[in-house]
PDB file of C-alpha atoms in Angstrom:
ATOM      1  CA  ASP A   1      17.941-123.455 -77.092  1.00  0.00           C
ATOM      2  CA  SER A   2      16.878-122.737 -73.552  1.00  0.00           C
ATOM      3  CA  LEU A   3      13.348-123.294 -72.295  1.00  0.00           C
ATOM      4  CA  ASP A   4      11.001-121.870 -69.696  1.00  0.00           C
ATOM      5  CA  ILE A   5       8.147-123.646 -67.964  1.00  0.00           C
ATOM      6  CA  VAL A   6       4.965-121.823 -66.926  1.00  0.00           C
ATOM      7  CA  VAL A   7       2.409-123.542 -64.712  1.00  0.00           C
ATOM      8  CA  SER A   8      -0.996-122.108 -63.912  1.00  0.00           C
ATOM      9  CA  ALA A   9      -3.884-123.508 -61.906  1.00  0.00           C
ATOM     10  CA  TRP A  10      -7.181-122.302 -60.517  1.00  0.00           C
ATOM     11  CA  VAL A  11      -7.472-122.681 -56.756  1.00  0.00           C
ATOM     12  CA  MET A  12     -10.210-122.020 -54.237  1.00  0.00           C
ATOM     13  CA  SER A  13     -10.227-122.205 -50.465  1.00  0.00           C
ATOM     14  CA  PRO A  14     -12.754-121.170 -47.822  1.00  0.00           C
ATOM     15  CA  GLU A  15      -9.701-120.311 -45.673  1.00  0.00           C
ATOM     16  CA  PRO A  16      -8.511-116.667 -45.749  1.00  0.00           C
ATOM     17  CA  ASN A  17      -4.829-117.771 -45.776  1.00  0.00           C
ATOM     18  CA  PRO A  18      -4.547-121.383 -46.920  1.00  0.00           C
ATOM     19  CA  GLY A  19      -0.733-121.296 -47.039  1.00  0.00           C
ATOM     20  CA  ALA A  20      -0.511-123.657 -50.026  1.00  0.00           C
ATOM     21  CA  GLU A  21       2.040-123.255 -52.829  1.00  0.00           C
ATOM     22  CA  LEU A  22       2.006-124.170 -56.536  1.00  0.00           C
ATOM     23  CA  VAL A  23       5.364-125.882 -57.122  1.00  0.00           C
ATOM     24  CA  ILE A  24       7.688-126.821 -59.976  1.00  0.00           C
ATOM     25  CA  SER A  25      10.587-129.061 -58.929  1.00  0.00           C
ATOM     26  CA  PHE A  26      13.441-130.645 -60.851  1.00  0.00           C
ATOM     27  CA  GLU A  27      14.673-133.904 -59.324  1.00  0.00           C
ATOM     28  CA  SER A  28      17.272-136.564 -59.915  1.00  0.00           C
ATOM     29  CA  LEU A  29      16.974-140.034 -58.472  1.00  0.00           C
ATOM     30  CA  LYS A  30      18.922-138.782 -55.436  1.00  0.00           C
ATOM     31  CA  ASN A  31      17.743-135.228 -54.723  1.00  0.00           C
ATOM     32  CA  VAL A  32      15.766-132.108 -55.621  1.00  0.00           C
ATOM     33  CA  TYR A  33      18.220-129.773 -57.386  1.00  0.00           C
ATOM     34  CA  ASP A  34      15.897-126.909 -58.380  1.00  0.00           C
ATOM     35  CA  TRP A  35      12.589-125.840 -56.786  1.00  0.00           C
ATOM     36  CA  HIS A  36      10.248-122.888 -57.456  1.00  0.00           C
ATOM     37  CA  SER A  37       6.861-121.981 -56.039  1.00  0.00           C
ATOM     38  CA  SER A  38       4.157-119.327 -55.893  1.00  0.00           C
ATOM     39  CA  LYS A  39       2.228-118.848 -52.677  1.00  0.00           C
ATOM     40  CA  VAL A  40      -1.551-119.072 -53.113  1.00  0.00           C
ATOM     41  CA  ASN A  41      -1.974-116.321 -50.483  1.00  0.00           C
ATOM     42  CA  TYR A  42      -0.276-113.793 -52.826  1.00  0.00           C
ATOM     43  CA  PHE A  43      -2.915-114.373 -55.530  1.00  0.00           C
ATOM     44  CA  MET A  44      -6.060-114.929 -53.473  1.00  0.00           C
ATOM     45  CA  ASP A  45      -8.157-111.870 -52.614  1.00  0.00           C
ATOM     46  CA  THR A  46     -11.398-113.437 -51.410  1.00  0.00           C
ATOM     47  CA  PRO A  47     -11.889-116.755 -49.593  1.00  0.00           C
ATOM     48  CA  GLY A  48     -14.331-119.052 -51.410  1.00  0.00           C
ATOM     49  CA  GLN A  49     -13.567-117.511 -54.822  1.00  0.00           C
ATOM     50  CA  TRP A  50     -11.630-119.253 -57.624  1.00  0.00           C
ATOM     51  CA  THR A  51      -8.276-117.565 -58.296  1.00  0.00           C
ATOM     52  CA  GLN A  52      -5.598-118.280 -60.881  1.00  0.00           C
ATOM     53  CA  VAL A  53      -2.107-118.949 -59.508  1.00  0.00           C
ATOM     54  CA  VAL A  54       0.973-118.920 -61.759  1.00  0.00           C
ATOM     55  CA  VAL A  55       4.568-120.062 -61.264  1.00  0.00           C
ATOM     56  CA  ALA A  56       7.261-119.811 -63.951  1.00  0.00           C
ATOM     57  CA  THR A  57      10.957-120.576 -64.193  1.00  0.00           C
ATOM     58  CA  HIS A  58      13.779-121.298 -66.579  1.00  0.00           C
ATOM     59  CA  ILE A  59      14.297-125.033 -67.142  1.00  0.00           C
ATOM     60  CA  PRO A  60      17.794-125.965 -65.989  1.00  0.00           C
ATOM     61  CA  HIS A  61      19.946-128.354 -67.951  1.00  0.00           C
ATOM     62  CA  LEU A  62      18.678-131.786 -66.934  1.00  0.00           C
ATOM     63  CA  PRO A  63      21.769-133.861 -66.096  1.00  0.00           C
ATOM     64  CA  SER A  64      20.084-137.167 -66.923  1.00  0.00           C
ATOM     65  CA  ASN A  65      17.211-138.487 -69.041  1.00  0.00           C
ATOM     66  CA  GLU A  66      15.895-140.064 -65.839  1.00  0.00           C
ATOM     67  CA  ASP A  67      15.458-136.720 -64.074  1.00  0.00           C
ATOM     68  CA  LEU A  68      11.923-135.635 -63.269  1.00  0.00           C
ATOM     69  CA  VAL A  69       9.987-132.402 -63.557  1.00  0.00           C
ATOM     70  CA  LYS A  70       7.204-132.373 -60.953  1.00  0.00           C
ATOM     71  CA  VAL A  71       4.260-129.985 -60.715  1.00  0.00           C
ATOM     72  CA  TYR A  72       2.037-130.049 -57.633  1.00  0.00           C
ATOM     73  CA  LEU A  73       0.093-128.067 -55.063  1.00  0.00           C
ATOM     74  CA  TRP A  74       1.955-128.275 -51.753  1.00  0.00           C
ATOM     75  CA  ASN A  75      -0.528-128.019 -48.905  1.00  0.00           C
ATOM     76  CA  ALA A  76       1.846-128.114 -45.937  1.00  0.00           C
ATOM     77  CA  GLN A  77      -0.688-126.580 -43.544  1.00  0.00           C
ATOM     78  CA  LYS A  78      -3.338-129.172 -44.514  1.00  0.00           C
ATOM     79  CA  LYS A  79      -6.050-126.521 -44.904  1.00  0.00           C
ATOM     80  CA  GLN A  80      -9.055-127.087 -47.148  1.00  0.00           C
ATOM     81  CA  ILE A  81      -8.192-126.117 -50.740  1.00  0.00           C
ATOM     82  CA  TYR A  82      -9.363-127.136 -54.206  1.00  0.00           C
ATOM     83  CA  ILE A  83      -7.381-127.089 -57.460  1.00  0.00           C
ATOM     84  CA  ASP A  84      -8.631-127.269 -61.052  1.00  0.00           C
ATOM     85  CA  ASP A  85      -7.546-126.613 -64.639  1.00  0.00           C
ATOM     86  CA  ILE A  86      -3.800-127.126 -64.228  1.00  0.00           C
ATOM     87  CA  ARG A  87      -1.952-125.923 -67.312  1.00  0.00           C
ATOM     88  CA  ILE A  88       1.707-126.616 -68.060  1.00  0.00           C
ATOM     89  CA  GLU A  89       3.438-124.721 -70.875  1.00  0.00           C
ATOM     90  CA  VAL A  90       7.009-125.179 -72.091  1.00  0.00           C
ATOM     91  CA  ARG A  91       8.248-122.363 -74.317  1.00  0.00           C
ATOM     92  CA  LYS A  92      11.466-121.012 -75.777  1.00  0.00           C
ATOM     93  CA  SER A  93      13.223-118.656 -73.421  1.00  0.00           C
ATOM     94  CA  HIS A  94      13.575-115.009 -74.443  1.00  0.00           C
ATOM     95  CA  PHE A  95      16.808-114.632 -72.465  1.00  0.00           C
TER      96      PHE A  95
END
C-alpha cells in the first residue's frame, strides 16, 4: 500500500509577501532525500488575514526506520508570520 501525506496550517502575516513556505521533508541521518513545499504567497490574498495553506505529496519508501518526516514553516526571509492549527493527515494513495 502506498501513502500520501497532506499538511495544512493557518497562517497570518501583516506582510503582503512574507515569502514563507509550508514544508514536508523526508530525511535520513545523512541527508534530505525528498522535499516538498507550498509558498504562503500563493494562498494569501490579504495581509493581516488568516489563510489556510496546504502541501501534499506521496510518501516515498523510507529506506530506514530511523528516517524522519519533518513538517515546518520555513521563514527564510525572517518576516513576521504566525502559524496555527497545523494538521497532518496520512492516507492511502489513490494512485
